[in-house]
Every structure is written in structure tokens, then in C-alpha cells.
Coordinates of C-alpha atoms in Angstrom, one line a residue:
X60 CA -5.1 -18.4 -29.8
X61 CA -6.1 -14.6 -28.4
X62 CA -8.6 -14.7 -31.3
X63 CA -10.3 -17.8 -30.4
X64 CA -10.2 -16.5 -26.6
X65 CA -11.4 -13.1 -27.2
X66 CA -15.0 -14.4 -28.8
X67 CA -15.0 -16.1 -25.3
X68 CA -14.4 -13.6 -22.8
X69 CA -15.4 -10.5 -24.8
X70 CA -19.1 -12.1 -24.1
X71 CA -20.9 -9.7 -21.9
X72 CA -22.1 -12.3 -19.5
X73 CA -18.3 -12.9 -19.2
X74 CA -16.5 -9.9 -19.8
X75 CA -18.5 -7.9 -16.8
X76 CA -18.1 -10.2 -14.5
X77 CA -14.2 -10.6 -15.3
X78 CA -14.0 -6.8 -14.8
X79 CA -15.7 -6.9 -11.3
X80 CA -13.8 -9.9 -10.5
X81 CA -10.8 -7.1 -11.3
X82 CA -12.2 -4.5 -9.1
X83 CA -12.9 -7.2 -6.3
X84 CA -9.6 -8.2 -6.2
X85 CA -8.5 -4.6 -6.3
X86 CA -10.4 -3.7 -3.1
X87 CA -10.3 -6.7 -1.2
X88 CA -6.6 -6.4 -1.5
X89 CA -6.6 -2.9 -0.4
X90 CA -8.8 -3.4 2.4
X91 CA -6.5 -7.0 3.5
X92 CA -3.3 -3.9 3.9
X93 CA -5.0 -2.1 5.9
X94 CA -6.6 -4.8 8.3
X95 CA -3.2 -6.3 8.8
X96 CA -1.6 -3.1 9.8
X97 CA 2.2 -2.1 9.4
X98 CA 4.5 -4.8 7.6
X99 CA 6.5 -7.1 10.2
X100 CA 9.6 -8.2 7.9
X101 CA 11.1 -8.0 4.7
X102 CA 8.7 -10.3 2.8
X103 CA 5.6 -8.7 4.4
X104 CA 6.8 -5.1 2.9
X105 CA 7.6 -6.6 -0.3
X106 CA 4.1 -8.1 -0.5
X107 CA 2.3 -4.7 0.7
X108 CA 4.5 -2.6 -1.7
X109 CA 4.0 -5.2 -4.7
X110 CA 0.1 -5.5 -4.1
X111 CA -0.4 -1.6 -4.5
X112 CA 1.9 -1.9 -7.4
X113 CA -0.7 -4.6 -8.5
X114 CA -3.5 -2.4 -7.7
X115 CA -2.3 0.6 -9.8
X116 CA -1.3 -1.5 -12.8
X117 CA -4.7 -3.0 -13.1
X118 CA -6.3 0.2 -12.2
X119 CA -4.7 1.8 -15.4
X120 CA -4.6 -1.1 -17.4
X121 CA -8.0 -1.6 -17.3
X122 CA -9.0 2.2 -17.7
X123 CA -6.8 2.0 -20.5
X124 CA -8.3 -0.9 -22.0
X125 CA -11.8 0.5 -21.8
X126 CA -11.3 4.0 -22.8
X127 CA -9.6 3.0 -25.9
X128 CA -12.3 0.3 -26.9
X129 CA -15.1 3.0 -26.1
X130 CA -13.3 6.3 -28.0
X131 CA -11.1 4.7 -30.9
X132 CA -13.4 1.6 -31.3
X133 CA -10.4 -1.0 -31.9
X134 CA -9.5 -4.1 -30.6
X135 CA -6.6 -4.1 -27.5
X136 CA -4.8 -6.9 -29.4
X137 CA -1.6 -7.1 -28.7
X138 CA -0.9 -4.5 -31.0
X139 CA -2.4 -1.8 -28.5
X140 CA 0.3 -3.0 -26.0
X141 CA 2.7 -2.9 -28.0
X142 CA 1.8 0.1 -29.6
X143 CA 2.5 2.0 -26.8
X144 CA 6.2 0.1 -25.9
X145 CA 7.8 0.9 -29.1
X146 CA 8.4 4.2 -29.7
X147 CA 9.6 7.3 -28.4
X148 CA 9.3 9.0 -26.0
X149 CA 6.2 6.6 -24.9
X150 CA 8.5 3.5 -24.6
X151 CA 10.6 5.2 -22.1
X152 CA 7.1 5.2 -19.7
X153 CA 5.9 2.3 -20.9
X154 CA 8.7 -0.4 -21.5
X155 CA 9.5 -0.4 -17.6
X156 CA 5.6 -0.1 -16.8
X157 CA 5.0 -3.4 -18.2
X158 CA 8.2 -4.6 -17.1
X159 CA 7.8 -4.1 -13.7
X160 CA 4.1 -5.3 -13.8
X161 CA 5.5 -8.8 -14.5
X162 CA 7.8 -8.7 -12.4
X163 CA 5.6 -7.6 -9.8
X164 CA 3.3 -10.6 -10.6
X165 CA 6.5 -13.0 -9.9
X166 CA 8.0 -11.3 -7.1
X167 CA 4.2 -11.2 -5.4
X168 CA 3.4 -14.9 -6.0
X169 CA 7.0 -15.6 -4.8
X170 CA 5.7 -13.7 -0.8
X171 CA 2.6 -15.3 -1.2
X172 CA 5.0 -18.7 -1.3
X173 CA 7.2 -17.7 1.0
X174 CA 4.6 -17.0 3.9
X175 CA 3.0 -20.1 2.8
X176 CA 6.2 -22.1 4.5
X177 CA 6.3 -19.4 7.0
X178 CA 8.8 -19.6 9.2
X179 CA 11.0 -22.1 7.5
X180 CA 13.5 -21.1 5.7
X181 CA 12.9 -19.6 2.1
X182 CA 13.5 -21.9 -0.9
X183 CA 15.7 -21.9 -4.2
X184 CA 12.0 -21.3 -5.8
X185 CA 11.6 -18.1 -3.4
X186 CA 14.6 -16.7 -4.5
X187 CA 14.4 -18.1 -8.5
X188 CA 10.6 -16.9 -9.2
X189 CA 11.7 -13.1 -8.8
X190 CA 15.0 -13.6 -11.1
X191 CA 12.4 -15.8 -13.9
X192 CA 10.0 -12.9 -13.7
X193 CA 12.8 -10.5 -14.5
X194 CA 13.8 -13.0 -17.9
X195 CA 10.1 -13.6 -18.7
X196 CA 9.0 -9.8 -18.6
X197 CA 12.3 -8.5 -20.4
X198 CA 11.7 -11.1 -23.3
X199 CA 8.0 -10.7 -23.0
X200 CA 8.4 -6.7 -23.4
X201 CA 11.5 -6.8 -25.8
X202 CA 9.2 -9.2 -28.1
X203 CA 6.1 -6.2 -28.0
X204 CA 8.5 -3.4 -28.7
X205 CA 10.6 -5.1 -31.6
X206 CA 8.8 -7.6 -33.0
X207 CA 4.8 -7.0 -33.0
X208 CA 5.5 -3.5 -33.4
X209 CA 7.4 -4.0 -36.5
X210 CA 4.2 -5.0 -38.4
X211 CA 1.8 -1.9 -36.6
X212 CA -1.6 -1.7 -38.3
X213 CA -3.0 2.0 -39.0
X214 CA -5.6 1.9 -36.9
X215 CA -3.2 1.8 -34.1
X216 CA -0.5 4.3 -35.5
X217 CA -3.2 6.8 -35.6
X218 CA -4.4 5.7 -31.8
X219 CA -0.6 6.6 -30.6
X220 CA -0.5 9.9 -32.7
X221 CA -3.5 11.3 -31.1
X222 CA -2.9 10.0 -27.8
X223 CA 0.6 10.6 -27.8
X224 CA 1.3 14.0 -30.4
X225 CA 3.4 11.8 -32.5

């Protein structure tokens, strides 16, 4: 499936536009916290602390993405990702990095929900969404660091011995 999507959206006509789509949604949700001012509530902080969460993940994902294309010349398959969740002592960074961006993603959804019903009372689904984010992500993650990574090409070994010192 990734192959067949990758021929897609690694198009140029696509794939820069996806990435400015990326940094759109970066600034326009940086500049949305700061036009709305300080938090009022529980749900508002969680959605202003989540969203620069967001930000940074992207941010680094991305950079990460680019800069590995551009100086290893590899594919970011899913190896890549789970490359870097694996071993040690990367793993101990990166296991919680991508388990707290998919959580994140839940959790932010979830307050995007929640002030959608705003000020009725919150849901089951307001209070499951975070919980199924914390499932999802740990078998999502646990997957990468056990199972893909079992089967590591060369290519991608090497990548994490010179980025890493292994």
C-alpha cells in the first residue's frame, strides 16, 4: 500500500504542495494561539499545549524526513521510523516521541470535539478518543520497534550508525 502511495505523493506537483500545506498548518496554528490569547479552561489549555506539541513534531519530523532523503539518499519507509525506535539508547528518545505524537493527534481531535458541543457536557467519545490514542500509538510503536525492525535493511543500519555513533 505505502509503495503504491509513495509514486503518488512523492510527485513534485504533489509532494511540495503537501509540504507547504505542513508549514501552513504549522503557522496558521501558531498564529490561531496567539490571536485567542490565554487558555480559559481545561480543554482550551489541553488544545494550546497539544497544538505546539503538534507543531514541534511536524517541525522535526519533517526536517528529519528531508534531511535524510537529501544526505543518505534512502527512502523514509517505515524502516526509517522504525529504525530510530528500536535500539538503544535512541529508542529511549524516540519510542515516547512517537508515542506521544499519536496520542497528541487523539487527545487534539478529542478538544477540537469537545468545543464543537461546547458547553454541553463532554461525551464517552471525549473521554474514549484520548484512552484509543494511547492503545493505537503503544501497538503502533511496539509494532516499529519489534517487528519492522527485526528485518532492518543495511542501508538503514548504516543511516543509525552515523547518525547515532552506534
Amino acid at each position: 500500500m505505502m509503495e503504491t502511495l509513495r509514486q503518488f505523493y512523492r510527485l513534485g506537483f504533489v509532494e511540495y504542495p503537501l509540504f507547504a500545506l505542513f508549514a501552513a498548518q504549522i503557522i496558521l496554528g501558531v498564529a490561531l494561539i496567539l490571536k485567542r490569547g490565554k487558555p480559559k479552561g481545561s480543554w482550551a489549555w489541553v488544545q494550546v499545549i497539544l497544538s505546539g506539541y503538534i507543531a514541534l513534531f511536524l517541525l522535526q519530523h519533517l526536517g528529519a524526513i528531508v534531511m535524510a532523503r537529501i544526505n543518505y539518499d534512502f527512502e523514509t519507509t517505515t524502516y526509517f521510523a522504525a529504525g530510530v525506535v528500536s535500539g538503544l539508547p535512541y529508542g529511549l528518545c524516540y519510542f515516547p516521541y512517537y508515542l506521544l505524537g499519536i496520542v497528541v493527534a487523539f487527545t487534539h481531535i478529542t478538544a477540537a470535539a469537545r468545543f464543537a458541543i461546547w458547553p454541553a457536557p463532554a461525551r464517552v467519545l471525549h473521554e474514549a478518543l484520548p484512552l484509543i490514542g494511547v492503545v493505537f500509538g503503544l501497538s503502533v510503536v511496539t509494532a516499529l520497534s519489534y517487528g519492522v525492525a527485526d528485518e532492518l535493511p543495511k542501508p538503514y543500519q548504516e543511516y543509525l550508525a552515523k547518525s547515532f555513533g552506534d
